[in-house]
mmCIF file of C-alpha atoms in Angstrom:
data_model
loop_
_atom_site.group_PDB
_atom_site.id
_atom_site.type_symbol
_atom_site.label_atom_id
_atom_site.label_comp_id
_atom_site.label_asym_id
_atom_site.label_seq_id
_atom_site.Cartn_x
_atom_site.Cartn_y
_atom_site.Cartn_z
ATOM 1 C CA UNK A 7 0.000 0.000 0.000
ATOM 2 C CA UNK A 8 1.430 3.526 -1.105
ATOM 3 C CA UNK A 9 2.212 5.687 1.978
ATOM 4 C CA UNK A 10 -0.056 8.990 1.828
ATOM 5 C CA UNK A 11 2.505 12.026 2.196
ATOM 6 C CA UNK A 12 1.513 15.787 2.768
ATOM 7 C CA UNK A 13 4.336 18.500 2.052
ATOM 8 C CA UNK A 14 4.157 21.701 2.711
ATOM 9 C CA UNK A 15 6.028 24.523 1.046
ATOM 10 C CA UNK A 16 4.983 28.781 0.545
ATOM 11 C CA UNK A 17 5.710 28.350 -3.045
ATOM 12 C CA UNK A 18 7.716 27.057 -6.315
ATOM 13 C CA UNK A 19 9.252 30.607 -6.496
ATOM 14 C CA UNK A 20 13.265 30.096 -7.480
ATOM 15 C CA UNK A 21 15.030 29.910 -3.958
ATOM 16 C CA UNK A 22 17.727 26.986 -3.047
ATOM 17 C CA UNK A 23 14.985 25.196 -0.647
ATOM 18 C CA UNK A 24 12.465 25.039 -3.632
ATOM 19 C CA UNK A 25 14.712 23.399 -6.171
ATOM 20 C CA UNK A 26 16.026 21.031 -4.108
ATOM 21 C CA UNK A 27 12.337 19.951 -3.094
ATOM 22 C CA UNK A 28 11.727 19.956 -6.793
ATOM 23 C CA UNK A 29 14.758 17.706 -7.369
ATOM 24 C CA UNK A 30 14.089 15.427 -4.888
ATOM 25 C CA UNK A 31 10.433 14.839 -6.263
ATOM 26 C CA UNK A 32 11.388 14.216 -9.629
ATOM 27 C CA UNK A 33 13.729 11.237 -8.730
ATOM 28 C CA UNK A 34 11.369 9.549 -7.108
ATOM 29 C CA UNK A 35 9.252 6.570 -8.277
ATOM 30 C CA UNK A 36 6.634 7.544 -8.943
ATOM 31 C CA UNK A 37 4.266 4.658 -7.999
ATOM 32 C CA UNK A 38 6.091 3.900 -4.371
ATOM 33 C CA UNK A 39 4.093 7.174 -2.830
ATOM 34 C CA UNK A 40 0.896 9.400 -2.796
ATOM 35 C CA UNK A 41 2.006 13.005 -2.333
ATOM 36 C CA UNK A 42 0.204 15.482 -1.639
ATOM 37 C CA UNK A 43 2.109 18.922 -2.203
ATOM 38 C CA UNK A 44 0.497 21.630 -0.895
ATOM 39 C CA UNK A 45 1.561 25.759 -1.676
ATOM 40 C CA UNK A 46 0.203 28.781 -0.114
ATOM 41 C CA UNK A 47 0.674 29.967 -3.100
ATOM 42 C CA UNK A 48 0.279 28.824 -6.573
ATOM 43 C CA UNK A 49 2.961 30.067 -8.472
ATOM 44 C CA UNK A 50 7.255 29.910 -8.984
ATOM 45 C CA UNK A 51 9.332 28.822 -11.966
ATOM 46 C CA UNK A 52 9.680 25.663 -10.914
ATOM 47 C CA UNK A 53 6.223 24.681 -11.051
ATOM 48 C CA UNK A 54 6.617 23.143 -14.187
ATOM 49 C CA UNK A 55 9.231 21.032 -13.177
ATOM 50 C CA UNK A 56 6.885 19.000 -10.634
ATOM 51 C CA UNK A 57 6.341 15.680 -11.843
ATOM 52 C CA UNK A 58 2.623 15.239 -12.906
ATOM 53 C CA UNK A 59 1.870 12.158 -10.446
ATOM 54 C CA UNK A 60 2.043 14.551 -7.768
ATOM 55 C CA UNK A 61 -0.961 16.119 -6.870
ATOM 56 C CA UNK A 62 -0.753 19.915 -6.374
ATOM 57 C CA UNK A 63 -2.836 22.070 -3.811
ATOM 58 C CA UNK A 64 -2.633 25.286 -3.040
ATOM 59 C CA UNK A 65 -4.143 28.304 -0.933
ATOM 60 C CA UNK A 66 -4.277 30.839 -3.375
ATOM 61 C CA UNK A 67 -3.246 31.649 -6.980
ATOM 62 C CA UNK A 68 -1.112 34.342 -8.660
ATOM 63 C CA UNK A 69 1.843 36.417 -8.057
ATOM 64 C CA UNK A 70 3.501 37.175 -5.264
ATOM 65 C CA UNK A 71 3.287 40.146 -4.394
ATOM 66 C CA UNK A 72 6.573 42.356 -3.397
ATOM 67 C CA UNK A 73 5.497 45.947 -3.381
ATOM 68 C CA UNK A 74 3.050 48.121 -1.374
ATOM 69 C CA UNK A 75 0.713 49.950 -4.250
ATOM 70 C CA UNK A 76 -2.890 50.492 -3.177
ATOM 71 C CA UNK A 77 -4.078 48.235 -6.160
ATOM 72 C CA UNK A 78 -2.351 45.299 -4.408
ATOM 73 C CA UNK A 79 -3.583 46.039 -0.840
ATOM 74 C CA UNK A 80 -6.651 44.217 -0.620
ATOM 75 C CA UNK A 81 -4.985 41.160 -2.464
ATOM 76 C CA UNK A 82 -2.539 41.082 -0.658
ATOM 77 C CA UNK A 83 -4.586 41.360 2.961
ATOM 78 C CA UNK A 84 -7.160 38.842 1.947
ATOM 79 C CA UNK A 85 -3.956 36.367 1.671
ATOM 80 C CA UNK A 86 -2.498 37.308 4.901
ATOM 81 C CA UNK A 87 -5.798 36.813 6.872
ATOM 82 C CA UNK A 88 -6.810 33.485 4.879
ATOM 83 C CA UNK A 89 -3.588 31.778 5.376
ATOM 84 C CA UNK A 90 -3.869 33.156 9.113
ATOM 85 C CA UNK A 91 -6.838 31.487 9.565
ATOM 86 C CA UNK A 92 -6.067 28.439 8.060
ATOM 87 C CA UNK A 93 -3.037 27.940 10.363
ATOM 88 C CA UNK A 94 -5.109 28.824 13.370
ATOM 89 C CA UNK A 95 -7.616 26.737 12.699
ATOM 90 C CA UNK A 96 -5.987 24.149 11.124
ATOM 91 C CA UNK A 97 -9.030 21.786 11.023
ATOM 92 C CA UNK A 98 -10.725 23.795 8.491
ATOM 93 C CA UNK A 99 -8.215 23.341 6.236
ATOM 94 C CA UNK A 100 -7.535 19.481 6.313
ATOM 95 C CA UNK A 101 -11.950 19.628 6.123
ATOM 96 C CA UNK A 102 -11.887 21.817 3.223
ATOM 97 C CA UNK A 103 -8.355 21.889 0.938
ATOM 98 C CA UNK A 104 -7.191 18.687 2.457
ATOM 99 C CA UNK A 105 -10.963 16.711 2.290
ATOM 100 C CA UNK A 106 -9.731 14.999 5.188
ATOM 101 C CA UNK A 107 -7.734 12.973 3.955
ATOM 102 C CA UNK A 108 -5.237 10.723 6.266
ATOM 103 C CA UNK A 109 -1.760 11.215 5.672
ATOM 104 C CA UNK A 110 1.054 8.050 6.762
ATOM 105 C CA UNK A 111 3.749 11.513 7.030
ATOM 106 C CA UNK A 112 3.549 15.275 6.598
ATOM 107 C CA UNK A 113 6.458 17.167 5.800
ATOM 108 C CA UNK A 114 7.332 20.476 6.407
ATOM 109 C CA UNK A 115 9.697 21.089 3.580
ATOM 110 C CA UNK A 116 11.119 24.620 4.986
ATOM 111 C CA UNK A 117 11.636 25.849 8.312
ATOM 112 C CA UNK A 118 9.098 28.587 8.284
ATOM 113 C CA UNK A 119 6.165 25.237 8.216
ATOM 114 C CA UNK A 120 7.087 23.647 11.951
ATOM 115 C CA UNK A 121 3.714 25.193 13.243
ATOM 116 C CA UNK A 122 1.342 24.165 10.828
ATOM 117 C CA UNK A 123 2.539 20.574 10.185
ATOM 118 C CA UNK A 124 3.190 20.243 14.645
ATOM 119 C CA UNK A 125 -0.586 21.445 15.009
ATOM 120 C CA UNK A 126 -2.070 19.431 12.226
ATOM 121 C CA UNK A 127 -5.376 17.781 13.668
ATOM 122 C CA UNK A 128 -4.002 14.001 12.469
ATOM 123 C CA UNK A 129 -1.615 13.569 15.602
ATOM 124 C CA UNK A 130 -1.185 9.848 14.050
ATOM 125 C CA UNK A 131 1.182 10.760 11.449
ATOM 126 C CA UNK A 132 4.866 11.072 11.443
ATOM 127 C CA UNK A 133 6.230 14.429 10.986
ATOM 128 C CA UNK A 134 9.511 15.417 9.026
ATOM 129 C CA UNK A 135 10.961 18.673 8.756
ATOM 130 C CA UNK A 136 13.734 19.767 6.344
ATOM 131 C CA UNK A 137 16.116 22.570 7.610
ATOM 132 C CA UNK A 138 18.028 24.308 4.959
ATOM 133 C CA UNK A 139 19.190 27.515 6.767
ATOM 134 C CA UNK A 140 21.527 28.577 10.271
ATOM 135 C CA UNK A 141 18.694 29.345 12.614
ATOM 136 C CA UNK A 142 20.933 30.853 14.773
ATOM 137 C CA UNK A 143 22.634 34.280 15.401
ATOM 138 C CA UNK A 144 21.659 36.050 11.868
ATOM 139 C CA UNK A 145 20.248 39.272 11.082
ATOM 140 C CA UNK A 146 16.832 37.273 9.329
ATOM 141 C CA UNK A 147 16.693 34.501 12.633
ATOM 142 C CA UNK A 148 17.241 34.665 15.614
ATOM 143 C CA UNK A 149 15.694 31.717 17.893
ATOM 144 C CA UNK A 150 16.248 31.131 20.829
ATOM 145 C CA UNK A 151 17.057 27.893 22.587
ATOM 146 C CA UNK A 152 12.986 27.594 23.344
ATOM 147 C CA UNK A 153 12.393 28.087 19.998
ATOM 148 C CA UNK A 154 15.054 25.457 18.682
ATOM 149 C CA UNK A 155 13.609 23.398 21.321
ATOM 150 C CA UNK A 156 10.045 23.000 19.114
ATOM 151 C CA UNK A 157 11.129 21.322 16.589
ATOM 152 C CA UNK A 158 12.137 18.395 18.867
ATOM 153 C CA UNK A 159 8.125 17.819 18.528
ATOM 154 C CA UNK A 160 8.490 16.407 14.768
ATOM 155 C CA UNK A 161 9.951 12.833 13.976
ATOM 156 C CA UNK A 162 12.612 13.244 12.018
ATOM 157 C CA UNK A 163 14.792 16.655 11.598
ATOM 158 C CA UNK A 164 16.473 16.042 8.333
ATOM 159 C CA UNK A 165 19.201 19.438 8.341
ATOM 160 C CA UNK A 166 21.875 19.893 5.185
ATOM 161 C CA UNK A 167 24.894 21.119 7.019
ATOM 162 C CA UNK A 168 27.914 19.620 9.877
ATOM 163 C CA UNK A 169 26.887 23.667 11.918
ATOM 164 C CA UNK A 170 23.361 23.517 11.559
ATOM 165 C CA UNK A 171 23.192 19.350 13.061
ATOM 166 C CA UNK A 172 25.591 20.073 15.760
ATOM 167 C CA UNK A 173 23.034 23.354 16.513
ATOM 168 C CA UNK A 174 20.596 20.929 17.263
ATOM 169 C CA UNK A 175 22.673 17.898 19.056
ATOM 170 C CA UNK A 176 23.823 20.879 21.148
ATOM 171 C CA UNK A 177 19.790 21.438 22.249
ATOM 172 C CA UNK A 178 18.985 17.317 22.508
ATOM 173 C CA UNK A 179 18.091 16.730 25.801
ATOM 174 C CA UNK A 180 17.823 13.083 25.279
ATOM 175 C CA UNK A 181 19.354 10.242 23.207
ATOM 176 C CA UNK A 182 15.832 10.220 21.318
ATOM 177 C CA UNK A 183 15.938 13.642 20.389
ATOM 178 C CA UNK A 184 19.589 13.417 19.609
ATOM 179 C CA UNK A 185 18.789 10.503 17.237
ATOM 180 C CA UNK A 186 15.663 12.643 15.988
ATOM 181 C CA UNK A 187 18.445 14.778 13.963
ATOM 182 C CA UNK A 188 20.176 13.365 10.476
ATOM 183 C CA UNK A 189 22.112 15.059 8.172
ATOM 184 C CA UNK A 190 21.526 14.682 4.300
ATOM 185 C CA UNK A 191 23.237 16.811 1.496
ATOM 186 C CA UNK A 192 20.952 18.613 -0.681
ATOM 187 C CA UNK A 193 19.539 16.002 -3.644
ATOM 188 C CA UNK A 194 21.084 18.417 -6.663
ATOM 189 C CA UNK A 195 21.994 16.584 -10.118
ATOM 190 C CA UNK A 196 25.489 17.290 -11.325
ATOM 191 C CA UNK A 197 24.182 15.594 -14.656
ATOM 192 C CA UNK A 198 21.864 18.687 -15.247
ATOM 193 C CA UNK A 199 23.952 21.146 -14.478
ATOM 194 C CA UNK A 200 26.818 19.681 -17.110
ATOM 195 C CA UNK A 201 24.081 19.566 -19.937
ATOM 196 C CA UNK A 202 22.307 22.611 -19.548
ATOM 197 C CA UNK A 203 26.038 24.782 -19.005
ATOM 198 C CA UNK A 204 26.599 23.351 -22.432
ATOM 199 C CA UNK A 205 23.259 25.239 -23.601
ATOM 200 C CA UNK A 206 24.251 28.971 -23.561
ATOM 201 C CA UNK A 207 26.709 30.771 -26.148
ATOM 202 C CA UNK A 208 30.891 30.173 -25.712
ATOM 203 C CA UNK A 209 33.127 32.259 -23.992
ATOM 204 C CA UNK A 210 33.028 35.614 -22.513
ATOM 205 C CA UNK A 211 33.889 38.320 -24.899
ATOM 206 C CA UNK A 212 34.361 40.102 -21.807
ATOM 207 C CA UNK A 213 38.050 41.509 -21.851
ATOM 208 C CA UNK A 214 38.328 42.357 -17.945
ATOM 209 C CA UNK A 215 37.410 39.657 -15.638
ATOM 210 C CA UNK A 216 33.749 38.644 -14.883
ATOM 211 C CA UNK A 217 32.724 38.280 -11.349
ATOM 212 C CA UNK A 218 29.051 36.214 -11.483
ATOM 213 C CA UNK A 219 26.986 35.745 -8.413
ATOM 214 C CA UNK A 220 23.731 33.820 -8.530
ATOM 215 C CA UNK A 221 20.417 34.105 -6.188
ATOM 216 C CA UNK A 222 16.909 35.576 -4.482
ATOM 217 C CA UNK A 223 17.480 39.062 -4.360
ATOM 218 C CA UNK A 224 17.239 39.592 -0.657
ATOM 219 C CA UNK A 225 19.259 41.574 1.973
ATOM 220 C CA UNK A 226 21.090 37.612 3.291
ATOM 221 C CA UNK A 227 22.806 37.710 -0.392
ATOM 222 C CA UNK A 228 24.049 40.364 0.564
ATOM 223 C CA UNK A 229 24.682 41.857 -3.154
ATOM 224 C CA UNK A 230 24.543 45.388 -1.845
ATOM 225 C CA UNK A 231 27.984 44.644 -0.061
ATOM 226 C CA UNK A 232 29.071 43.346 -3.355
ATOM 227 C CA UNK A 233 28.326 46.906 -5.170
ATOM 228 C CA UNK A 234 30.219 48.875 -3.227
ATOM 229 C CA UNK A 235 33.078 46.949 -3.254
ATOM 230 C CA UNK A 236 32.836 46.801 -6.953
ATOM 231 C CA UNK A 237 32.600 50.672 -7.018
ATOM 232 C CA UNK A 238 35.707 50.626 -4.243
ATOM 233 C CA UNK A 239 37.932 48.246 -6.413
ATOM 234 C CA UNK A 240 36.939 50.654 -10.224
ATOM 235 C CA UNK A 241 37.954 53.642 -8.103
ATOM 236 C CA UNK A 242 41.615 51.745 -7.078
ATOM 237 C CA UNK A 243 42.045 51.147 -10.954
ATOM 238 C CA UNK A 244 40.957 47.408 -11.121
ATOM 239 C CA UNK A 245 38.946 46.694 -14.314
ATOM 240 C CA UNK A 246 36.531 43.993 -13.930
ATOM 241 C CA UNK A 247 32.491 43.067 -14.099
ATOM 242 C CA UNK A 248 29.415 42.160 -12.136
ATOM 243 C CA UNK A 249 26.978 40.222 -13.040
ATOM 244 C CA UNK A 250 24.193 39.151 -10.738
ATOM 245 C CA UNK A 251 21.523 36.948 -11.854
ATOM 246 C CA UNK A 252 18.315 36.620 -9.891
ATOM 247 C CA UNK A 253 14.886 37.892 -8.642
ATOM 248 C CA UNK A 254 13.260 38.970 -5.188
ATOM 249 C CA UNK A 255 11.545 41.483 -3.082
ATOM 250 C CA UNK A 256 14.959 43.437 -2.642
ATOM 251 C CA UNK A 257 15.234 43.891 -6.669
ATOM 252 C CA UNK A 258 14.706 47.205 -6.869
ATOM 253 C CA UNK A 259 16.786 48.547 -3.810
ATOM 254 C CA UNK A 260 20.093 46.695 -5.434
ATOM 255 C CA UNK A 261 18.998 48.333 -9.043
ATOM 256 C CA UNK A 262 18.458 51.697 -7.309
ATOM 257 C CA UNK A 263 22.182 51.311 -5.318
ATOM 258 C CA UNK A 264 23.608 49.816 -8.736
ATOM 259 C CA UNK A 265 22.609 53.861 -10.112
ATOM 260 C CA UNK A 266 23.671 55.855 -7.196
ATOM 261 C CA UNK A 267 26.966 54.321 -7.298
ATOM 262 C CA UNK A 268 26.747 54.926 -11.114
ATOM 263 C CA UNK A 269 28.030 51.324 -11.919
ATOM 264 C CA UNK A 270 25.488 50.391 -13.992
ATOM 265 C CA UNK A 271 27.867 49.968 -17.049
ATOM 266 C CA UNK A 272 29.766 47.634 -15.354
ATOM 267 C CA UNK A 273 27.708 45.578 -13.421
ATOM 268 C CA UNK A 274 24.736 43.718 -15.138
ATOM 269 C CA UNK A 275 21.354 42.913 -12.572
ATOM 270 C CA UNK A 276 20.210 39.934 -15.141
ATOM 271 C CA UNK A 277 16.833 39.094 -13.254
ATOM 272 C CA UNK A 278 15.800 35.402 -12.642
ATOM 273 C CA UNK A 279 16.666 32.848 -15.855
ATOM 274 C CA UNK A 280 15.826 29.440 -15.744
ATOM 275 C CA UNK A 281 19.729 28.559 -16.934
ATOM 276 C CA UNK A 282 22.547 30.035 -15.269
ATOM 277 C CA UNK A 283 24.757 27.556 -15.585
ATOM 278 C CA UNK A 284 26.128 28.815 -18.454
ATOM 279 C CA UNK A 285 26.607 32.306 -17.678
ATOM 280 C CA UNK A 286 28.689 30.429 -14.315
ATOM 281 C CA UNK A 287 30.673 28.686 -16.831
ATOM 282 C CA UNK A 288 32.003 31.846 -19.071
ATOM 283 C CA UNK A 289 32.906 33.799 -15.802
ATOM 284 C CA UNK A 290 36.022 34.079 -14.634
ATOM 285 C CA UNK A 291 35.277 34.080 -11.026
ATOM 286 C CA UNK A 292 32.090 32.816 -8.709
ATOM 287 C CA UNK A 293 31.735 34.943 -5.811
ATOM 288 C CA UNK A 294 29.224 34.482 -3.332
ATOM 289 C CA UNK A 295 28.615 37.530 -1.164
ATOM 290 C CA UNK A 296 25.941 36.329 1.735
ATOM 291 C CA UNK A 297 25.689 37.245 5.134
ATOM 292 C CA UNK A 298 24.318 34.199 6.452
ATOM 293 C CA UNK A 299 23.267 30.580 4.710
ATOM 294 C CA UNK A 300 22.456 26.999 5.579
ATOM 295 C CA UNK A 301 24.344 25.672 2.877
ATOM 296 C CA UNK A 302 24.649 27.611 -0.170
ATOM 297 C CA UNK A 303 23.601 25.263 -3.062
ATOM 298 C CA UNK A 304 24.951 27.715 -5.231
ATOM 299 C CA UNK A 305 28.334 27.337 -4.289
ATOM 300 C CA UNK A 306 27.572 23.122 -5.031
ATOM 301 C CA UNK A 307 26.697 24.161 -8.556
ATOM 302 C CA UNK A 308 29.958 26.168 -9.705
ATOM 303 C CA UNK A 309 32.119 23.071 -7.978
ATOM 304 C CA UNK A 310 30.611 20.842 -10.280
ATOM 305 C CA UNK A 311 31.509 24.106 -13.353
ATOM 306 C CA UNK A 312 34.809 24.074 -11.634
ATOM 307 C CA UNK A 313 35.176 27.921 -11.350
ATOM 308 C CA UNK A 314 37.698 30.146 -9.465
ATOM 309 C CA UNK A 315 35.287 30.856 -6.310
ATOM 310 C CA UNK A 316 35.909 33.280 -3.778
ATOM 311 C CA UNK A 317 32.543 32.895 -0.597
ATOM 312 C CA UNK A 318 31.923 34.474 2.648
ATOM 313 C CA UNK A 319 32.839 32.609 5.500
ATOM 314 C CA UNK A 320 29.283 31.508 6.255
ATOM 315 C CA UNK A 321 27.501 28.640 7.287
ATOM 316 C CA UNK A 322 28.370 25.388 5.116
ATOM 317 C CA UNK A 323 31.089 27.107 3.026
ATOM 318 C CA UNK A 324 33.732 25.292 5.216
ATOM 319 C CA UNK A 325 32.353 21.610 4.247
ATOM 320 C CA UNK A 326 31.666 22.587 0.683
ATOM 321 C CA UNK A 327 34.795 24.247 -0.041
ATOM 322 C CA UNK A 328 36.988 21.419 1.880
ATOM 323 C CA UNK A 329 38.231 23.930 4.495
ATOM 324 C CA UNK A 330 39.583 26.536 1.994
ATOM 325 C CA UNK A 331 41.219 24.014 -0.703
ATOM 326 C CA UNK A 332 38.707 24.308 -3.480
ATOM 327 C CA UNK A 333 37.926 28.036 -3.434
ATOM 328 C CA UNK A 334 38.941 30.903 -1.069
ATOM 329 C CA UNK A 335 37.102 31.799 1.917
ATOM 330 C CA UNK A 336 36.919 35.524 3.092
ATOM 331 C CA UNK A 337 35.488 37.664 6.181
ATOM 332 C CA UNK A 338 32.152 38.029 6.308
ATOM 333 C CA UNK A 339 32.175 41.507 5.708
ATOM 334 C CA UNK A 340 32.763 44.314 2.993
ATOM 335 C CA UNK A 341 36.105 44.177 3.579
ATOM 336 C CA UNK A 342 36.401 40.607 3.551
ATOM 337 C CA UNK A 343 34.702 40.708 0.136
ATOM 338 C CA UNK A 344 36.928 43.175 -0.656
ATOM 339 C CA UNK A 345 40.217 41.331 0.364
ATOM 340 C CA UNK A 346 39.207 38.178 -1.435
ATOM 341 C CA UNK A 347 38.217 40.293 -5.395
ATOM 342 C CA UNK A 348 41.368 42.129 -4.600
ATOM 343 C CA UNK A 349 43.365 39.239 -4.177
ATOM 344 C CA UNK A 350 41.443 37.674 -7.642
ATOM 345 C CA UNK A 351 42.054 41.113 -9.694
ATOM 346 C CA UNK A 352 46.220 41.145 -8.623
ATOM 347 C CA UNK A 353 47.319 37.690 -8.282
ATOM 348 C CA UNK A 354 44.956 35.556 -10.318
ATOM 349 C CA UNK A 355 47.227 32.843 -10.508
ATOM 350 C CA UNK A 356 46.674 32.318 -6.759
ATOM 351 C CA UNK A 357 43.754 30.612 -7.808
ATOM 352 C CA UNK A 358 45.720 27.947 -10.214
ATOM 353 C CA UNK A 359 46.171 25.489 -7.053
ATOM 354 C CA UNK A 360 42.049 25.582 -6.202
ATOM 355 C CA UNK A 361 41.359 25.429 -9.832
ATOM 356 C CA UNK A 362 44.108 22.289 -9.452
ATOM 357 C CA UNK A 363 42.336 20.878 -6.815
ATOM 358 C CA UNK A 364 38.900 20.972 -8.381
ATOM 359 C CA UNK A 365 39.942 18.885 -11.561
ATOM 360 C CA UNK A 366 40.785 16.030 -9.019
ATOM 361 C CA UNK A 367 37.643 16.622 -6.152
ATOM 362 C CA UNK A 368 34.708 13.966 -6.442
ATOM 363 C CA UNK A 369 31.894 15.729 -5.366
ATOM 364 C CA UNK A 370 30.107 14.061 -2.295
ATOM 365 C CA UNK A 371 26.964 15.688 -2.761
ATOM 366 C CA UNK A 372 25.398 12.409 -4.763
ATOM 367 C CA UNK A 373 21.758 12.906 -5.913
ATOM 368 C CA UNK A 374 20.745 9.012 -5.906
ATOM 369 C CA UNK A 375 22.407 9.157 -2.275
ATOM 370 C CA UNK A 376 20.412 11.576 -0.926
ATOM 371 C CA UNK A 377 16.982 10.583 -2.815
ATOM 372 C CA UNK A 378 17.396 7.306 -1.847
ATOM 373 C CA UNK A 379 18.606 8.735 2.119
ATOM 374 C CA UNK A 380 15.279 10.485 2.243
ATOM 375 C CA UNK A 381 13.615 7.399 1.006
ATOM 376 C CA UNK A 382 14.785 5.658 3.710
ATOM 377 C CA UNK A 383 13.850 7.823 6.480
ATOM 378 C CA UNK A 384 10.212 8.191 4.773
ATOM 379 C CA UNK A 385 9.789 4.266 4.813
ATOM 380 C CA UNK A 386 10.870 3.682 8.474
ATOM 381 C CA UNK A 387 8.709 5.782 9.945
#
């Protein structure tokens, strides 16, 4: 008998947690589950990508919305206070979106779903949740050990990074809770990423070098800090490029900064595509700029491209970059940022030996691994 699954995600918009869901769901079989996948709302690029055998529900339809105008007001209230009620009373909606139906597991697929899938009505079923950020000390979160404490109330805590599972073994109380906590890379497929890098047109033409960085457009990429050092290093005399591909609520604020440093001839805000990977591939450098991540699936991505990367030393850069030898870590801070573009601009062939130690590195981040990981956790519950 196929085990009934709920998971629960905001939406298929193009974040790190939301491909990786939509990775993991395509490489399963599909006649081993019933899955129920349910959005609040209806809408992301990757929607497309879900495999058809899945079921998808959702809360409400359209866009989300990003800006204040008074056109988008009431659309945008009516969603806050529906999806407020529905978590409140979360009976009406496993009566009404759910038909109550019984579910063997739900699965919070994010973080930001412990409360809704820990007071779902069916207290039967096994809960999972799926951490993909550092809870701790950032500017975005900031629980506390009460907080943390919570999710000891699901099954299984399933977390992507070595910092993030010893954050939780640190909070275990018991052996239970300790054993409660397993760590599984993100499902990504290197496969993909070769093929569709191969899609996009052949080198640069670019004659300075091209720094590419690649995500949501929020404050936690921290692309603002990335600006102003660009400005910093054109004013020193160092030609190079920017080129930042991605979309989000803090689009406008990095175009508007991009203008009043007046570098918007040399650094390029590309929006969301559905293919970076080739854009990665003709850079000369990947730089990743963030204040705080879980573990950046990004930086996975231009391993397997083998680029020249230079990261903030934030959570989950350590493991993925093999302590330093397959890309160099930097300060989190401007200046760190600044130290590590620096060093890329006026001694590039500092970068030979990671670019040496890349052609040899076999990527541990397997996809059938992990799939089959999850899998396993799924059918022992």
């Amino acid at each position: 008998m196929k085990k009934k699954i709920l998971i629960r995600i905001g939406s298929l918009r193009h974040g790190g947690a939301e491909k990786v869901l939509v990775t993991f769901l395509k490489n399963l079989p599909e006649d081993k589950y019933e899955i129920d996948l349910l959005l609040n709302l209806y809408s992301g690029k990757y929607l497309a990508e879900v495999p058809s055998w899945i079921n998808v529900l959702y809360l409400n339809k359209g866009e989300m919305i990003t800006t204040n105008r008074l056109q988008d007001i009431p659309t945008k209230a009516f969603r806050v206070i529906y999806q407020k009620v529905l978590k409140t009373f979360s009976s009406l909606l496993y009566q009404f979106i759910l038909k109550d139906k019984k579910y063997d597991i739900e699965f919070a697929a994010i973080h930001g779903f412990r409360d809704e899938i820990l007071n779902s009505p069916q207290k039967s079923s096994k809960k999972i949740i799926w951490i993909h950020n550092d809870l701790k000390k950032t500017e975005l979160y900031n629980y506390t050990d009460d907080e943390f404490r919570k999710f000891f109330g699901f099954d299984k805590i399933m977390v992507i990074s070595e910092k993030i599972q010893h954050d939780f073994e640190t909070l275990a109380k018991t052996e239970e809770e300790k054993n409660k906590i397993v760590r599984i890379y993100n499902p990504l497929d290197t496969e993909e990423i070769l093929n569709k890098s191969e899609c996009g047109s052949g080198k640069s033409e670019d004659e300075v070098p091209v720094f590419i960085s690649v995500g949501t457009i929020f404050p936690q990429k921290g692309f603002d800090r990335l600006l102003r050092v660009h400005k910093r290093l054109l004013e020193e005399g160092f030609k190079h490029k920017i080129q930042i591909l991605g979309d989000g609520y803090d689009f406008e604020n990095i175009k508007k900064l991009q203008k009043e440093l007046g570098v918007t001839e040399t650094s390029t805000l590309f929006g969301f595509t559905d293919n970076p990977y080739p854009s990665i591939k003709n850079a000369y450098f990947y730089i990743l700029s963030s204040r705080y991540e879980g573990f950046p699936t990004v930086l996975f991505e231009a391993i397997t491209l083998k680029k020249k990367i230079i990261s903030t030393d934030v959570s989950g850069v350590r493991e993925m970059l093999d302590n330093g030898k397959l890309g160099l870590i930097v300060e989190n801070s401007e200046d760190g940022i600044y130290d590590g573009m620096k060093k890329a601009l006026e001694e590039p062939e500092s970068f030979d030996q990671y670019s040496e130690n890349l052609e040899h590195y076999e990527i541990p981040f397997n996809l059938d691994h992990s799939v089959s990981r999850i899998m396993e956790i799924i059918d022992h519950l």
